[in-house]
Amino acid sequence: MRKPLILLLCLAASACMTPQPAVPSPARLAQAEMQEAESYCRSLWADPRLAPLRDRIPFSRNELMPHHLADRSKPDARQRAAVPIHSELSARCQARRRAVAEAYYPQHLPALETKAGRIAELEAALQEGEISFGDFNALMQEAQHLFLAEVAEINSHLRGGQAFRARPASAGAPSPILSLWQPQPATSSVRISDCLWFGSTWSCKSLY
């Protein structure tokens, strides 16, 4: 009777000493899923129907070159026909990013929705020939800067232990409008940051 008991104790002790696999932190999981989302978006960008736009519009801000901003040409008939395809694939990409945000940092959903609306407006203006490719690329970059500023403001409220509340829309206080000729005033003194709050810890790895 004593020997089986000792054996059971030894087995239990060895099980306790066995190293357990580390559980990934929410920040690491979010980072991995956002990377998967970016890979998905890049696969959409490889669609051959976007060929007329590929030399005019970069995939991401990291690939933006001076010639993209200096391009004063407007889309021709073939390029204008490709813009709705760009809009469709862009919406699918944004939906994938939104799913990650909804799972890990839903506090950023309002900023993501606002950014998606700005992108849709720019795509419509490009298709109508109201803006050049250079204007489109510059305004897309500005949309990203506004998005990061809004994320930073949300994070600053979380860091201070305050609940972030979106400013109520009113006729006298419209949301920031993208403009090449009127630089947007800063809504706060918060420095643009990629730091995200995950309930009890901060992650400062870039996710956007």
Tab-separated table of C-alpha atoms in Angstrom:
chain	number	residue	atom	x	y	z
A	1	MET	CA	0.000	0.000	0.000
A	2	ARG	CA	2.819	2.336	0.848
A	3	LYS	CA	4.736	1.726	-2.382
A	4	PRO	CA	1.803	2.683	-4.691
A	5	LEU	CA	1.289	5.850	-2.638
A	6	ILE	CA	4.957	6.801	-2.966
A	7	LEU	CA	4.781	6.085	-6.697
A	8	LEU	CA	1.751	8.332	-7.093
A	9	LEU	CA	3.489	11.130	-5.189
A	10	CYS	CA	6.555	10.814	-7.394
A	11	LEU	CA	4.442	10.940	-10.549
A	12	ALA	CA	2.601	14.000	-9.262
A	13	ALA	CA	5.870	15.732	-8.375
A	14	SER	CA	7.370	15.015	-11.795
A	15	ALA	CA	4.236	16.358	-13.484
A	16	CYS	CA	4.496	19.577	-11.495
A	17	MET	CA	8.150	19.910	-12.473
A	18	THR	CA	7.405	19.474	-16.188
A	19	PRO	CA	7.755	22.866	-17.917
A	20	GLN	CA	4.409	24.155	-19.138
A	21	PRO	CA	4.197	25.902	-22.513
A	22	ALA	CA	4.091	29.663	-22.152
A	23	VAL	CA	0.733	31.238	-22.939
A	24	PRO	CA	1.152	34.061	-25.483
A	25	SER	CA	0.205	37.476	-24.169
A	26	PRO	CA	-2.763	39.296	-25.735
A	27	ALA	CA	-0.296	41.758	-27.255
A	28	ARG	CA	1.607	38.947	-29.009
A	29	LEU	CA	-1.607	37.333	-30.219
A	30	ALA	CA	-2.846	40.654	-31.584
A	31	GLN	CA	0.489	41.285	-33.281
A	32	ALA	CA	0.406	37.852	-34.932
A	33	GLU	CA	-3.180	38.239	-36.128
A	34	MET	CA	-2.536	41.736	-37.470
A	35	GLN	CA	0.445	40.388	-39.408
A	36	GLU	CA	-1.842	37.713	-40.864
A	37	ALA	CA	-4.329	40.452	-41.774
A	38	GLU	CA	-1.588	42.415	-43.520
A	39	SER	CA	-0.570	39.302	-45.474
A	40	TYR	CA	-4.196	38.864	-46.496
A	41	CYS	CA	-4.365	42.511	-47.624
A	42	ARG	CA	-1.180	42.118	-49.651
A	43	SER	CA	-2.631	39.035	-51.346
A	44	LEU	CA	-5.640	41.146	-52.357
A	45	TRP	CA	-3.291	43.790	-53.769
A	46	ALA	CA	-1.806	41.114	-56.053
A	47	ASP	CA	-5.132	40.872	-57.902
A	48	PRO	CA	-4.286	41.280	-61.635
A	49	ARG	CA	-7.309	43.565	-62.084
A	50	LEU	CA	-5.387	46.239	-60.151
A	51	ALA	CA	-2.560	46.292	-62.712
A	52	PRO	CA	-3.589	49.711	-64.118
A	53	LEU	CA	-3.180	51.260	-60.654
A	54	ARG	CA	-0.181	49.376	-59.329
A	55	ASP	CA	2.449	51.873	-60.523
A	56	ARG	CA	0.367	54.823	-59.361
A	57	ILE	CA	-0.787	53.795	-55.883
A	58	PRO	CA	1.557	52.072	-53.392
A	59	PHE	CA	0.346	49.155	-51.308
A	60	SER	CA	1.252	50.802	-47.996
A	61	ARG	CA	2.686	54.024	-46.588
A	62	ASN	CA	6.034	52.234	-46.160
A	63	GLU	CA	6.236	51.918	-49.959
A	64	LEU	CA	5.261	55.525	-50.681
A	65	MET	CA	7.902	57.217	-52.839
A	66	PRO	CA	8.359	60.868	-53.894
A	67	HIS	CA	7.132	60.139	-57.403
A	68	HIS	CA	3.826	58.877	-55.980
A	69	LEU	CA	3.236	62.287	-54.393
A	70	ALA	CA	4.465	64.238	-57.427
A	71	ASP	CA	2.146	62.457	-59.880
A	72	ARG	CA	-0.221	65.147	-61.210
A	73	SER	CA	-1.964	62.856	-63.685
A	74	LYS	CA	-5.569	61.817	-63.255
A	75	PRO	CA	-6.877	58.343	-64.024
A	76	ASP	CA	-7.658	57.498	-67.617
A	77	ALA	CA	-10.622	55.331	-68.623
A	78	ARG	CA	-8.801	52.051	-67.909
A	79	GLN	CA	-7.572	53.237	-64.527
A	80	ARG	CA	-10.963	54.647	-63.549
A	81	ALA	CA	-12.481	51.239	-64.293
A	82	ALA	CA	-10.008	49.680	-61.849
A	83	VAL	CA	-10.804	52.081	-58.983
A	84	PRO	CA	-14.069	50.298	-57.961
A	85	ILE	CA	-12.096	47.055	-57.774
A	86	HIS	CA	-9.553	48.837	-55.578
A	87	SER	CA	-12.438	50.053	-53.386
A	88	GLU	CA	-13.913	46.571	-53.087
A	89	LEU	CA	-10.601	44.955	-52.135
A	90	SER	CA	-9.747	47.836	-49.806
A	91	ALA	CA	-13.059	47.307	-47.981
A	92	ARG	CA	-12.283	43.599	-47.577
A	93	CYS	CA	-8.843	44.469	-46.215
A	94	GLN	CA	-10.306	46.990	-43.760
A	95	ALA	CA	-12.884	44.402	-42.630
A	96	ARG	CA	-10.109	41.945	-41.808
A	97	ARG	CA	-8.226	44.581	-39.806
A	98	ARG	CA	-11.448	45.565	-38.062
A	99	ALA	CA	-12.011	41.932	-36.997
A	100	VAL	CA	-8.619	41.903	-35.281
A	101	ALA	CA	-9.359	45.223	-33.599
A	102	GLU	CA	-12.755	44.010	-32.428
A	103	ALA	CA	-11.134	40.960	-30.817
A	104	TYR	CA	-8.193	42.669	-29.107
A	105	TYR	CA	-8.609	46.438	-28.901
A	106	PRO	CA	-12.225	47.440	-29.590
A	107	GLN	CA	-11.446	50.884	-28.177
A	108	HIS	CA	-9.902	51.686	-31.571
A	109	LEU	CA	-12.970	50.746	-33.633
A	110	PRO	CA	-14.291	54.327	-33.934
A	111	ALA	CA	-10.930	55.485	-35.312
A	112	LEU	CA	-10.844	52.578	-37.769
A	113	GLU	CA	-14.384	53.321	-38.963
A	114	THR	CA	-13.529	56.979	-39.483
A	115	LYS	CA	-10.426	56.039	-41.450
A	116	ALA	CA	-12.425	53.640	-43.642
A	117	GLY	CA	-14.902	56.423	-44.408
A	118	ARG	CA	-12.107	58.790	-45.397
A	119	ILE	CA	-10.588	56.172	-47.703
A	120	ALA	CA	-13.949	55.559	-49.383
A	121	GLU	CA	-14.359	59.303	-50.018
A	122	LEU	CA	-10.891	59.541	-51.560
A	123	GLU	CA	-11.496	56.535	-53.803
A	124	ALA	CA	-14.739	58.086	-55.030
A	125	ALA	CA	-12.980	61.382	-55.756
A	126	LEU	CA	-10.232	59.573	-57.668
A	127	GLN	CA	-12.724	57.629	-59.770
A	128	GLU	CA	-14.564	60.826	-60.672
A	129	GLY	CA	-11.308	62.459	-61.719
A	130	GLU	CA	-11.640	65.161	-59.051
A	131	ILE	CA	-8.124	64.578	-57.727
A	132	SER	CA	-4.824	63.412	-59.191
A	133	PHE	CA	-2.945	60.291	-58.160
A	134	GLY	CA	-0.507	62.491	-56.255
A	135	ASP	CA	-3.384	64.128	-54.371
A	136	PHE	CA	-4.854	60.717	-53.604
A	137	ASN	CA	-1.585	59.361	-52.236
A	138	ALA	CA	-0.937	62.469	-50.137
A	139	LEU	CA	-4.452	62.442	-48.716
A	140	MET	CA	-4.215	58.719	-47.957
A	141	GLN	CA	-1.061	59.464	-46.003
A	142	GLU	CA	-2.854	62.257	-44.163
A	143	ALA	CA	-5.731	59.883	-43.378
A	144	GLN	CA	-3.221	57.517	-41.759
A	145	HIS	CA	-1.703	60.361	-39.723
A	146	LEU	CA	-5.140	61.425	-38.493
A	147	PHE	CA	-5.931	57.805	-37.611
A	148	LEU	CA	-2.741	57.426	-35.574
A	149	ALA	CA	-3.432	60.707	-33.794
A	150	GLU	CA	-6.920	59.486	-32.874
A	151	VAL	CA	-5.503	56.167	-31.626
A	152	ALA	CA	-2.953	58.073	-29.532
A	153	GLU	CA	-5.698	60.191	-28.015
A	154	ILE	CA	-7.742	57.108	-27.129
A	155	ASN	CA	-4.666	55.503	-25.558
A	156	SER	CA	-3.942	58.638	-23.539
A	157	HIS	CA	-7.412	58.457	-21.994
A	158	LEU	CA	-6.891	54.782	-21.157
A	159	ARG	CA	-3.482	55.507	-19.663
A	160	GLY	CA	-5.086	58.137	-17.447
A	161	GLY	CA	-7.787	55.743	-16.327
A	162	GLN	CA	-10.492	57.689	-18.135
A	163	ALA	CA	-13.098	56.298	-20.476
A	164	PHE	CA	-12.725	57.666	-23.973
A	165	ARG	CA	-15.854	59.198	-25.403
A	166	ALA	CA	-16.122	60.203	-29.014
A	167	ARG	CA	-16.942	63.847	-29.523
A	168	PRO	CA	-20.623	64.267	-30.399
A	169	ALA	CA	-21.174	65.289	-33.995
A	170	SER	CA	-22.799	68.652	-34.532
A	171	ALA	CA	-23.273	71.125	-37.335
A	172	GLY	CA	-20.908	73.543	-35.645
A	173	ALA	CA	-18.134	71.027	-35.021
A	174	PRO	CA	-17.533	68.836	-38.092
A	175	SER	CA	-15.021	66.018	-38.044
A	176	PRO	CA	-11.578	66.755	-39.517
A	177	ILE	CA	-11.651	66.980	-43.311
A	178	LEU	CA	-8.726	65.815	-45.378
A	179	SER	CA	-7.092	68.684	-47.216
A	180	LEU	CA	-3.800	69.192	-48.994
A	181	TRP	CA	-4.006	72.949	-48.591
A	182	GLN	CA	-5.257	73.285	-44.995
A	183	PRO	CA	-3.066	71.354	-42.540
A	184	GLN	CA	-5.130	69.783	-39.795
A	185	PRO	CA	-4.751	71.356	-36.327
A	186	ALA	CA	-3.759	68.912	-33.620
A	187	THR	CA	-6.749	67.869	-31.525
A	188	SER	CA	-4.474	67.445	-28.504
A	189	SER	CA	-0.854	67.573	-27.474
A	190	VAL	CA	-0.644	63.768	-27.377
A	191	ARG	CA	2.343	62.404	-29.290
A	192	ILE	CA	1.463	59.912	-32.011
A	193	SER	CA	2.159	56.465	-30.618
A	194	ASP	CA	1.644	52.835	-31.544
A	195	CYS	CA	1.322	51.797	-27.888
A	196	LEU	CA	-1.792	49.767	-27.153
A	197	TRP	CA	-3.463	49.002	-23.821
A	198	PHE	CA	-4.444	45.364	-23.214
A	199	GLY	CA	-6.329	45.616	-19.929
A	200	SER	CA	-3.306	45.355	-17.644
A	201	THR	CA	-0.241	45.798	-19.839
A	202	TRP	CA	0.999	48.045	-22.644
A	203	SER	CA	2.438	46.920	-25.951
A	204	CYS	CA	4.405	49.408	-28.040
A	205	LYS	CA	4.881	47.260	-31.126
A	206	SER	CA	3.483	48.861	-34.246
A	207	LEU	CA	0.198	47.280	-35.322
A	208	TYR	CA	-0.954	49.816	-37.888
